[in-house]
Short mmCIF file of C-alpha atoms and ligand atoms in Angstrom, two decimals:
data_model
loop_
_atom_site.label_atom_id
_atom_site.label_comp_id
_atom_site.label_asym_id
_atom_site.label_seq_id
_atom_site.Cartn_x
_atom_site.Cartn_y
_atom_site.Cartn_z
CA MET Y 19 -52.47 -28.06 -30.34
CA GLU Y 20 -48.97 -27.52 -31.63
CA TYR Y 21 -47.84 -30.92 -30.70
CA GLN Y 22 -49.51 -34.15 -31.05
CA ILE Y 23 -48.62 -37.79 -30.44
CA PRO Y 24 -47.48 -39.69 -33.39
CA ARG Y 25 -49.96 -41.62 -35.19
CA GLY Y 26 -50.37 -45.34 -34.18
CA THR Y 27 -48.74 -44.65 -30.52
CA TYR Y 28 -50.22 -43.90 -27.16
CA ASP Y 29 -49.45 -42.60 -23.81
CA ILE Y 30 -49.99 -44.94 -20.70
CA LEU Y 31 -51.58 -42.24 -18.47
CA PRO Y 32 -50.87 -42.29 -14.88
CA ALA Y 33 -54.69 -43.45 -14.06
CA GLN Y 34 -53.95 -46.68 -16.35
CA SER Y 35 -50.60 -47.41 -15.48
CA TYR Y 36 -51.37 -49.79 -12.42
CA LYS Y 37 -53.07 -52.25 -14.81
CA TRP Y 38 -49.93 -52.29 -16.96
CA GLN Y 39 -47.60 -52.72 -13.61
CA LYS Y 40 -49.86 -55.71 -12.81
CA VAL Y 41 -49.68 -57.44 -16.17
CA ILE Y 42 -46.05 -56.83 -16.24
CA SER Y 43 -45.18 -58.00 -12.64
CA ALA Y 44 -47.52 -61.26 -13.19
CA PHE Y 45 -45.63 -62.01 -16.36
CA ARG Y 46 -42.18 -61.57 -14.54
CA GLU Y 47 -43.41 -63.71 -11.49
CA LEU Y 48 -44.56 -66.71 -13.48
CA ALA Y 49 -41.51 -66.73 -15.79
CA ALA Y 50 -39.28 -66.66 -12.78
CA ALA Y 51 -41.11 -69.50 -11.30
CA PHE Y 52 -40.27 -71.41 -14.27
CA GLY Y 53 -36.68 -70.68 -14.34
CA TYR Y 54 -36.68 -67.75 -16.96
CA GLN Y 55 -34.39 -64.52 -16.46
CA GLU Y 56 -34.90 -61.15 -17.95
CA ILE Y 57 -32.94 -60.10 -21.18
CA SER Y 58 -33.16 -56.39 -22.29
CA THR Y 59 -31.77 -55.69 -25.90
CA PRO Y 60 -31.72 -52.17 -27.49
CA VAL Y 61 -34.84 -50.74 -29.47
CA PHE Y 62 -32.74 -50.57 -32.50
CA GLU Y 63 -30.48 -53.05 -34.30
CA GLN Y 64 -28.57 -53.10 -37.44
CA ALA Y 65 -31.38 -53.55 -40.22
CA SER Y 66 -29.68 -56.50 -41.83
CA LEU Y 67 -30.32 -58.58 -38.58
CA PHE Y 68 -34.24 -58.41 -39.34
CA GLU Y 69 -33.40 -58.68 -43.27
CA ARG Y 70 -31.63 -61.98 -42.59
CA SER Y 71 -33.87 -63.64 -39.99
CA SER Y 72 -37.21 -62.60 -41.05
CA GLY Y 73 -36.45 -62.97 -44.90
CA ASP Y 74 -36.30 -59.94 -47.18
CA SER Y 75 -39.45 -60.75 -48.69
CA SER Y 76 -41.59 -60.54 -45.42
CA ASP Y 77 -44.00 -57.94 -45.20
CA VAL Y 78 -42.25 -57.10 -41.76
CA VAL Y 79 -39.07 -56.15 -43.64
CA LYS Y 80 -40.65 -54.99 -46.92
CA LYS Y 81 -43.37 -52.76 -45.52
CA GLU Y 82 -43.33 -52.40 -41.73
CA MET Y 83 -39.71 -51.80 -40.39
CA TYR Y 84 -38.64 -48.41 -39.37
CA ARG Y 85 -35.55 -48.07 -41.01
CA PHE Y 86 -32.89 -45.16 -40.69
CA THR Y 87 -29.50 -43.99 -41.37
CA ASP Y 88 -27.39 -42.84 -38.82
CA ARG Y 89 -24.93 -39.96 -39.22
CA LYS Y 90 -22.08 -42.39 -40.54
CA GLY Y 91 -24.34 -43.82 -43.00
CA ARG Y 92 -25.06 -47.12 -41.14
CA GLU Y 93 -28.40 -48.69 -41.61
CA PHE Y 94 -30.45 -49.46 -38.48
CA ALA Y 95 -34.00 -50.49 -37.83
CA LEU Y 96 -36.21 -50.13 -34.71
CA ARG Y 97 -36.70 -53.65 -33.57
CA PRO Y 98 -40.13 -55.01 -35.16
CA GLU Y 99 -39.98 -58.18 -32.99
CA GLY Y 100 -37.89 -59.35 -30.12
CA THR Y 101 -36.65 -62.77 -31.02
CA ALA Y 102 -33.95 -61.86 -33.50
CA PRO Y 103 -32.49 -59.22 -31.15
CA VAL Y 104 -32.21 -61.79 -28.30
CA VAL Y 105 -30.85 -64.63 -30.37
CA ARG Y 106 -28.33 -62.02 -31.82
CA SER Y 107 -27.29 -61.11 -28.22
CA TYR Y 108 -27.22 -64.75 -27.14
CA VAL Y 109 -24.79 -65.63 -30.11
CA GLU Y 110 -22.55 -62.31 -29.59
CA ASN Y 111 -22.27 -62.95 -25.82
CA ARG Y 112 -21.72 -66.62 -26.15
CA LEU Y 113 -24.58 -67.54 -23.77
CA ASP Y 114 -24.14 -71.21 -25.07
CA ILE Y 115 -21.03 -71.77 -23.27
CA GLY Y 116 -21.19 -73.25 -19.78
CA SER Y 117 -25.14 -73.55 -18.98
CA ALA Y 118 -27.11 -75.97 -21.06
CA ASN Y 119 -30.00 -74.02 -21.63
CA ALA Y 120 -30.75 -70.32 -22.14
CA LYS Y 121 -34.32 -69.55 -20.59
CA LEU Y 122 -34.90 -65.90 -21.14
CA TYR Y 123 -37.81 -63.47 -21.33
CA TYR Y 124 -38.22 -59.84 -22.17
CA ILE Y 125 -40.69 -57.22 -22.04
CA GLY Y 126 -40.40 -54.06 -24.10
CA PRO Y 127 -41.61 -51.88 -27.07
CA MET Y 128 -41.47 -52.92 -30.54
CA PHE Y 129 -42.22 -50.68 -33.72
CA ARG Y 130 -43.88 -51.73 -36.95
CA TYR Y 131 -45.17 -49.29 -39.60
CA ASP Y 132 -48.70 -50.72 -39.81
CA ARG Y 133 -52.18 -49.30 -40.37
CA PRO Y 134 -53.45 -48.42 -36.62
CA GLN Y 135 -56.42 -50.08 -35.57
CA ALA Y 136 -58.00 -51.50 -32.23
CA GLY Y 137 -55.38 -53.41 -30.48
CA ARG Y 138 -52.70 -52.61 -32.90
CA TYR Y 139 -50.18 -50.04 -32.98
CA ARG Y 140 -46.89 -48.65 -34.43
CA GLN Y 141 -45.26 -48.82 -31.14
CA PHE Y 142 -46.41 -51.72 -29.17
CA TYR Y 143 -45.35 -53.41 -26.14
CA GLN Y 144 -44.53 -57.27 -26.07
CA TYR Y 145 -43.79 -59.83 -23.47
CA GLY Y 146 -42.11 -62.80 -24.87
CA ILE Y 147 -40.26 -66.13 -23.82
CA GLU Y 148 -37.27 -67.65 -25.61
CA PHE Y 149 -35.90 -71.00 -24.76
CA ILE Y 150 -32.62 -71.93 -26.50
CA GLY Y 151 -30.74 -75.29 -26.23
CA SER Y 152 -32.93 -78.28 -26.66
CA ASN Y 153 -35.27 -79.92 -29.10
CA ASN Y 154 -36.82 -81.87 -26.59
CA PRO Y 155 -40.90 -81.70 -27.11
CA TYR Y 156 -41.12 -81.28 -23.26
CA TYR Y 157 -39.72 -77.71 -23.89
CA ASP Y 158 -42.33 -76.89 -26.54
CA ALA Y 159 -44.98 -77.82 -23.94
CA GLU Y 160 -43.17 -75.63 -21.21
CA VAL Y 161 -43.00 -72.66 -23.14
CA ILE Y 162 -46.71 -73.09 -24.20
CA ALA Y 163 -47.60 -73.42 -20.53
CA ILE Y 164 -45.90 -70.26 -19.41
CA LEU Y 165 -48.11 -68.54 -22.03
CA TRP Y 166 -51.14 -70.55 -21.19
CA PHE Y 167 -50.80 -70.21 -17.25
CA TYR Y 168 -50.19 -66.41 -17.65
CA LEU Y 169 -53.42 -65.71 -19.39
CA THR Y 170 -55.49 -67.94 -17.35
CA GLY Y 171 -54.07 -66.85 -14.38
CA LEU Y 172 -54.76 -63.39 -15.20
CA GLY Y 173 -58.29 -64.46 -15.27
CA LEU Y 174 -59.11 -64.88 -18.85
CA GLN Y 175 -61.56 -67.66 -19.73
CA LYS Y 176 -62.66 -67.52 -23.29
CA LEU Y 177 -59.12 -68.72 -24.61
CA ARG Y 178 -58.51 -71.46 -27.14
CA LEU Y 179 -54.78 -72.54 -27.80
CA GLU Y 180 -54.15 -73.55 -31.29
CA LEU Y 181 -51.45 -75.78 -32.33
CA ASN Y 182 -49.86 -76.72 -35.71
CA SER Y 183 -46.44 -78.12 -37.04
CA VAL Y 184 -44.74 -76.32 -39.77
CA GLY Y 185 -42.29 -78.98 -40.45
CA CYS Y 186 -38.65 -78.62 -40.98
CA PRO Y 187 -36.81 -77.55 -44.09
CA LYS Y 188 -36.68 -81.26 -45.32
CA CYS Y 189 -40.20 -81.88 -45.31
CA SER Y 190 -41.18 -78.32 -46.38
CA VAL Y 191 -39.69 -79.03 -49.92
CA ASP Y 192 -42.57 -81.35 -50.55
CA TYR Y 193 -45.18 -79.27 -49.09
CA ASP Y 194 -44.04 -76.16 -50.98
CA LYS Y 195 -44.34 -78.02 -54.28
CA ALA Y 196 -47.84 -79.36 -53.41
CA LEU Y 197 -48.75 -75.82 -52.52
CA ARG Y 198 -47.45 -74.57 -55.88
CA GLU Y 199 -49.43 -77.20 -57.48
CA TYR Y 200 -52.55 -76.06 -55.90
CA PHE Y 201 -52.16 -72.17 -56.56
CA LYS Y 202 -50.97 -72.51 -60.03
CA PRO Y 203 -54.38 -72.65 -61.76
CA HIS Y 204 -55.54 -69.81 -59.45
CA LEU Y 205 -52.39 -67.48 -60.07
CA PRO Y 206 -54.36 -65.04 -62.34
CA GLN Y 207 -56.79 -64.25 -59.49
CA LEU Y 208 -54.28 -63.66 -56.90
CA CYS Y 209 -53.29 -60.38 -55.53
CA PRO Y 210 -49.80 -58.84 -56.84
CA ASP Y 211 -48.13 -59.53 -53.58
CA CYS Y 212 -49.10 -63.35 -53.80
CA GLN Y 213 -47.89 -63.52 -57.24
CA ILE Y 214 -44.34 -62.96 -55.77
CA ARG Y 215 -45.05 -65.10 -52.83
CA PHE Y 216 -45.81 -67.93 -55.26
CA ASP Y 217 -42.24 -67.94 -56.35
CA GLN Y 218 -40.47 -67.13 -53.32
CA LYS Y 219 -42.43 -68.45 -50.18
CA PRO Y 220 -45.62 -70.21 -51.40
CA ARG Y 221 -46.35 -70.71 -47.74
CA ARG Y 222 -46.97 -67.02 -47.33
CA LEU Y 223 -49.95 -67.51 -49.72
CA LEU Y 224 -51.85 -68.93 -46.95
CA ASP Y 225 -51.21 -65.86 -44.84
CA CYS Y 226 -52.49 -63.12 -47.19
CA LYS Y 227 -55.39 -61.00 -45.81
CA VAL Y 228 -56.83 -60.19 -49.13
CA PRO Y 229 -60.48 -61.79 -49.30
CA SER Y 230 -59.93 -63.09 -52.63
CA CYS Y 231 -56.74 -64.73 -52.02
CA LYS Y 232 -58.12 -65.93 -48.57
CA LYS Y 233 -61.04 -67.80 -50.29
CA ILE Y 234 -58.75 -69.64 -52.74
CA ALA Y 235 -56.26 -70.36 -49.85
CA SER Y 236 -58.77 -72.13 -47.69
CA GLY Y 237 -58.91 -74.99 -50.15
CA ALA Y 238 -55.06 -75.46 -50.11
CA PRO Y 239 -53.45 -78.91 -48.93
CA SER Y 240 -52.63 -79.06 -45.15
CA GLN Y 241 -48.83 -78.97 -43.92
CA LEU Y 242 -49.85 -81.99 -41.32
CA ASP Y 243 -50.17 -84.06 -44.51
CA TYR Y 244 -46.54 -83.31 -45.60
CA LEU Y 245 -44.74 -84.03 -42.30
CA ASP Y 246 -41.81 -86.53 -42.54
CA ALA Y 247 -41.66 -89.11 -39.89
CA GLU Y 248 -39.16 -87.15 -37.55
CA CYS Y 249 -41.46 -84.12 -37.57
CA ARG Y 250 -44.67 -86.32 -37.11
CA GLU Y 251 -43.21 -87.83 -34.05
CA HIS Y 252 -42.12 -84.48 -32.73
CA PHE Y 253 -45.61 -83.09 -33.07
CA ALA Y 254 -47.16 -85.92 -31.60
CA ALA Y 255 -44.91 -85.95 -28.60
CA VAL Y 256 -45.63 -81.92 -28.13
CA GLN Y 257 -49.39 -82.99 -28.05
CA GLU Y 258 -48.74 -85.71 -25.35
CA GLN Y 259 -46.91 -83.46 -23.01
CA LEU Y 260 -49.53 -80.66 -23.24
CA SER Y 261 -52.06 -83.41 -22.20
CA LEU Y 262 -49.96 -84.41 -19.49
CA MET Y 263 -49.88 -80.89 -18.06
CA GLU Y 264 -53.60 -80.62 -18.69
CA ILE Y 265 -53.56 -77.51 -21.15
CA PRO Y 266 -56.46 -77.76 -23.72
CA PHE Y 267 -55.68 -77.27 -27.18
CA VAL Y 268 -56.99 -77.73 -30.70
CA ILE Y 269 -54.89 -78.47 -33.85
CA ASN Y 270 -55.34 -75.80 -36.62
CA PRO Y 271 -53.25 -76.72 -39.61
CA ARG Y 272 -53.91 -73.33 -40.98
CA ILE Y 273 -51.29 -71.49 -38.72
CA VAL Y 274 -48.59 -70.18 -40.48
CA ARG Y 275 -46.23 -67.90 -38.64
CA GLY Y 276 -45.62 -64.69 -40.52
CA LEU Y 277 -41.69 -64.97 -40.22
CA ASP Y 278 -39.52 -67.23 -42.06
CA TYR Y 279 -37.41 -68.93 -39.31
CA TYR Y 280 -40.07 -71.08 -37.58
CA THR Y 281 -39.95 -74.83 -37.75
CA ASN Y 282 -42.23 -77.59 -36.31
CA THR Y 283 -44.13 -76.56 -33.34
CA ALA Y 284 -46.42 -73.46 -34.21
CA PHE Y 285 -49.07 -72.27 -31.78
CA GLU Y 286 -51.17 -69.29 -31.15
CA VAL Y 287 -53.58 -68.27 -28.17
CA ILE Y 288 -56.89 -66.77 -29.59
CA TYR Y 289 -59.37 -64.78 -27.48
CA GLU Y 290 -62.85 -65.27 -28.64
CA GLY Y 291 -64.52 -62.03 -28.21
CA LEU Y 292 -61.96 -59.45 -29.52
CA GLY Y 293 -63.22 -59.55 -33.40
CA ALA Y 294 -60.76 -59.60 -36.12
CA GLN Y 295 -57.76 -58.74 -34.07
CA ASN Y 296 -58.36 -61.96 -31.65
CA SER Y 297 -54.60 -63.32 -31.52
CA LEU Y 298 -53.23 -62.47 -28.10
CA ALA Y 299 -49.95 -64.29 -28.37
CA GLY Y 300 -48.23 -66.81 -30.90
CA GLY Y 301 -44.80 -68.58 -30.94
CA GLY Y 302 -42.96 -71.61 -31.90
CA ARG Y 303 -39.89 -73.37 -32.72
CA TYR Y 304 -37.17 -71.79 -34.67
CA ASN Y 305 -34.50 -74.37 -34.91
CA ALA Y 306 -33.01 -72.84 -37.99
CA LEU Y 307 -32.66 -69.19 -36.78
CA LEU Y 308 -29.50 -69.31 -35.00
CA GLU Y 309 -27.52 -70.88 -37.84
CA GLN Y 310 -29.25 -68.28 -39.94
CA ILE Y 311 -27.89 -65.15 -38.06
CA GLY Y 312 -24.37 -66.65 -37.70
CA GLY Y 313 -24.41 -69.02 -34.67
CA LYS Y 314 -24.11 -72.37 -34.24
CA SER Y 315 -27.11 -74.66 -35.00
CA ILE Y 316 -28.92 -74.87 -31.71
CA PRO Y 317 -32.88 -75.71 -31.29
CA ALA Y 318 -34.87 -73.18 -29.79
CA LEU Y 319 -38.28 -71.94 -29.47
CA GLY Y 320 -40.42 -68.84 -28.14
CA PHE Y 321 -43.52 -66.63 -28.24
CA ALA Y 322 -44.37 -63.18 -27.91
CA GLY Y 323 -47.72 -61.39 -26.96
CA GLY Y 324 -48.87 -57.84 -26.92
CA PHE Y 325 -49.93 -56.29 -23.87
CA GLU Y 326 -52.40 -53.89 -25.77
CA ARG Y 327 -54.69 -56.70 -26.98
CA LEU Y 328 -54.24 -58.54 -23.73
CA LEU Y 329 -55.68 -55.54 -21.67
CA LEU Y 330 -58.34 -55.06 -24.27
CA ALA Y 331 -59.18 -58.77 -23.49
CA LEU Y 332 -59.23 -58.39 -19.85
CA ASP Y 333 -61.53 -55.44 -20.04
CA GLU Y 334 -64.04 -57.35 -22.19
CA GLU Y 335 -64.13 -60.31 -19.68
CA LYS Y 336 -64.34 -57.54 -17.06
CA VAL Y 337 -61.50 -58.84 -15.04
CA SER Y 338 -60.26 -56.44 -12.21
CA LEU Y 339 -56.61 -55.56 -12.23
CA GLY Y 340 -56.82 -53.84 -8.76
CA ARG Y 341 -57.17 -49.98 -8.81
CA PRO Y 342 -54.82 -46.98 -8.61
CA PRO Y 343 -52.84 -46.77 -5.59
CA VAL Y 344 -54.46 -44.70 -2.69
CA PRO Y 345 -52.68 -43.17 0.14
CA ASP Y 346 -52.26 -44.98 3.39
CA ILE Y 347 -52.12 -41.53 5.15
CA TYR Y 348 -53.12 -38.08 4.40
CA VAL Y 349 -50.93 -35.68 6.75
CA ILE Y 350 -52.86 -32.72 8.22
CA THR Y 351 -51.08 -30.03 10.13
CA MET Y 352 -52.20 -26.95 11.99
CA GLY Y 353 -49.63 -24.39 12.06
CA LYS Y 354 -45.95 -24.09 10.92
CA ALA Y 355 -44.44 -25.72 14.27
CA ALA Y 356 -46.65 -28.90 13.80
CA GLN Y 357 -45.45 -28.83 10.01
CA GLN Y 358 -41.75 -28.64 10.99
CA LEU Y 359 -42.11 -31.18 13.60
CA LEU Y 360 -43.61 -33.80 11.17
CA LEU Y 361 -41.56 -33.28 8.09
CA PRO Y 362 -38.81 -36.01 9.11
CA TYR Y 363 -41.47 -38.39 10.36
CA ILE Y 364 -43.41 -38.05 6.99
CA ASN Y 365 -40.32 -39.16 5.08
CA ARG Y 366 -39.37 -41.95 7.52
CA LEU Y 367 -42.85 -43.49 7.20
CA ARG Y 368 -42.51 -43.22 3.22
CA GLN Y 369 -38.90 -45.02 3.53
CA ALA Y 370 -40.72 -47.62 5.59
CA GLY Y 371 -43.23 -48.11 2.43
CA ILE Y 372 -46.04 -46.06 3.83
CA TYR Y 373 -47.91 -44.23 0.84
CA ALA Y 374 -47.87 -40.53 2.65
CA GLU Y 375 -49.60 -37.64 0.91
CA TYR Y 376 -48.85 -34.28 2.13
CA ASP Y 377 -49.56 -30.78 0.56
CA PRO Y 378 -47.79 -27.71 1.83
CA ASP Y 379 -49.88 -25.44 -0.22
CA LYS Y 380 -53.21 -26.36 1.99
CA THR Y 381 -53.15 -24.61 5.41
CA SER Y 382 -56.70 -24.77 6.70
CA PHE Y 383 -57.64 -27.48 8.64
CA LYS Y 384 -60.96 -27.78 6.37
CA ALA Y 385 -59.13 -27.52 3.27
CA GLN Y 386 -56.79 -30.44 4.29
CA LEU Y 387 -59.65 -32.50 5.50
CA LYS Y 388 -61.42 -32.19 2.34
CA ALA Y 389 -58.27 -33.04 0.32
CA ALA Y 390 -57.97 -36.16 2.56
CA ASP Y 391 -61.31 -37.18 1.76
CA ASN Y 392 -60.83 -36.72 -1.98
CA SER Y 393 -57.54 -38.64 -1.75
CA GLN Y 394 -59.50 -41.75 -0.63
CA ALA Y 395 -56.79 -42.31 1.84
CA ARG Y 396 -57.32 -44.85 4.62
CA PHE Y 397 -56.22 -42.55 7.53
CA ALA Y 398 -55.88 -38.71 8.26
CA LEU Y 399 -52.96 -38.04 10.35
CA ILE Y 400 -53.39 -34.87 12.24
CA VAL Y 401 -51.15 -32.69 14.23
CA GLY Y 402 -52.56 -29.84 15.77
CA GLU Y 403 -51.25 -27.78 19.04
CA ASP Y 404 -52.28 -30.39 21.70
CA GLU Y 405 -50.56 -33.10 19.70
CA LEU Y 406 -47.57 -30.87 19.01
CA ALA Y 407 -47.20 -30.39 22.72
CA SER Y 408 -47.20 -34.39 23.48
CA ARG Y 409 -45.33 -35.32 20.32
CA SER Y 410 -48.02 -37.44 19.19
CA VAL Y 411 -50.54 -37.74 16.47
CA VAL Y 412 -54.16 -38.31 15.82
CA LEU Y 413 -54.92 -41.21 13.30
CA LYS Y 414 -58.52 -40.77 11.96
CA ASN Y 415 -59.90 -43.77 9.97
CA LEU Y 416 -61.34 -42.01 7.14
CA GLN Y 417 -63.77 -44.91 6.26
CA ASN Y 418 -65.46 -45.22 9.89
CA GLY Y 419 -64.45 -41.98 11.40
CA GLN Y 420 -62.72 -43.84 14.52
CA GLN Y 421 -59.83 -41.79 16.06
CA GLN Y 422 -56.85 -42.87 18.04
CA THR Y 423 -54.07 -40.83 19.43
CA THR Y 424 -50.36 -42.57 19.13
CA PRO Y 425 -47.18 -41.16 20.22
CA LEU Y 426 -44.68 -40.27 17.30
CA GLU Y 427 -42.03 -42.19 19.11
CA PRO Y 428 -41.00 -44.96 18.67
CA LEU Y 429 -42.25 -44.49 14.98
CA SER Y 430 -42.46 -48.45 14.68
CA GLU Y 431 -45.83 -48.43 16.58
CA LEU Y 432 -47.36 -46.16 14.22
CA ILE Y 433 -46.02 -48.19 11.21
CA ALA Y 434 -47.24 -51.47 12.83
CA ILE Y 435 -50.77 -49.64 12.99
CA LEU Y 436 -50.58 -48.42 9.44
CA LYS Y 437 -49.54 -51.61 7.98
CA GLY Y 438 -51.84 -53.98 10.01
ZN1 LIG T 17 -39.48 -82.47 -41.43
ZN1 LIG T 18 -53.02 -62.25 -51.75
#
């Protein structure tokens, strides 16, 4: 084959697309019920937006970002995540003016140059929520609730919500100091990346995927022991709100978010049954991000999840997402006159939302009836010579074989039968 799909990407084929439509529309509906509105940003942005927000030293920026220079020498990047672009848009479009809080959601492809594996792709589709405008712990719980109710609403059961607080820049100073003290004697055993992390962002030492580093990191001090009074209080209030909302959670002090801008609440939803790639979605507060990319200091939080892993989990739990659409009617005509009579009616039915299948290449009755059966249509709509003369159609129920004759006019009667 001369042309092949790029490594780490995939086609959503027609036979699978109904599943995507289902999970996407379920997300849109739930987000709307919480008062969130969709925002769409371009798939590429100035590269510096992600360098500034994620941090130059993050893996995303250093190793995984698709960068390119345009014809005028400007540096761009395919977006590796959705939060920085949404916040860029919020600041640029002055969405802070007027309305108190911005409640936003997005759906779209993200790009990371990463080693492809099950549930992990170089172009992947994310759903995400961004809430901008308040530090009230209620909103931490609200954002988590959207994620939780989305996943449970789709039918997933083996879910675990993990919660942590990563503190604020103030209490991070003490924690970073404690981490350096802990890791210092282990420094020679750490991987080269961790050697750099030790100086720049000791917290990233907790996130290393190299097994020997992981083992050392497992004995590191917990963030939760280093929260200041304000952060402790916020964390307790978030837990209280979640309990009031009857959302079960466990505390996991090991959650570190991969990106620099997170403060306070951090959370992840784990699906037990997906092996190593078991995190379905994650998020947290990023009270420092808006100021970091040139806006006012406004508290915010959000989450993002990937549809690929979500669909794997739904498959693993054998949740049905419906099935590919089948025709309401399959049109069978005998002779050219019948065809010509029916054409405007077929389209009027389609305009009324009836899925009507019609194939002008098939002319024999037998071939058309066979095609109707294969299409799994509910009805065959048949027009032969008799029907042509009386301007009526035979509706044959393809499940039970029952037939009825119905006049073409008024068409509303036929539509009522088909929709009933
Ligand atoms: Zn703090
Ligand atoms: Zn390491």
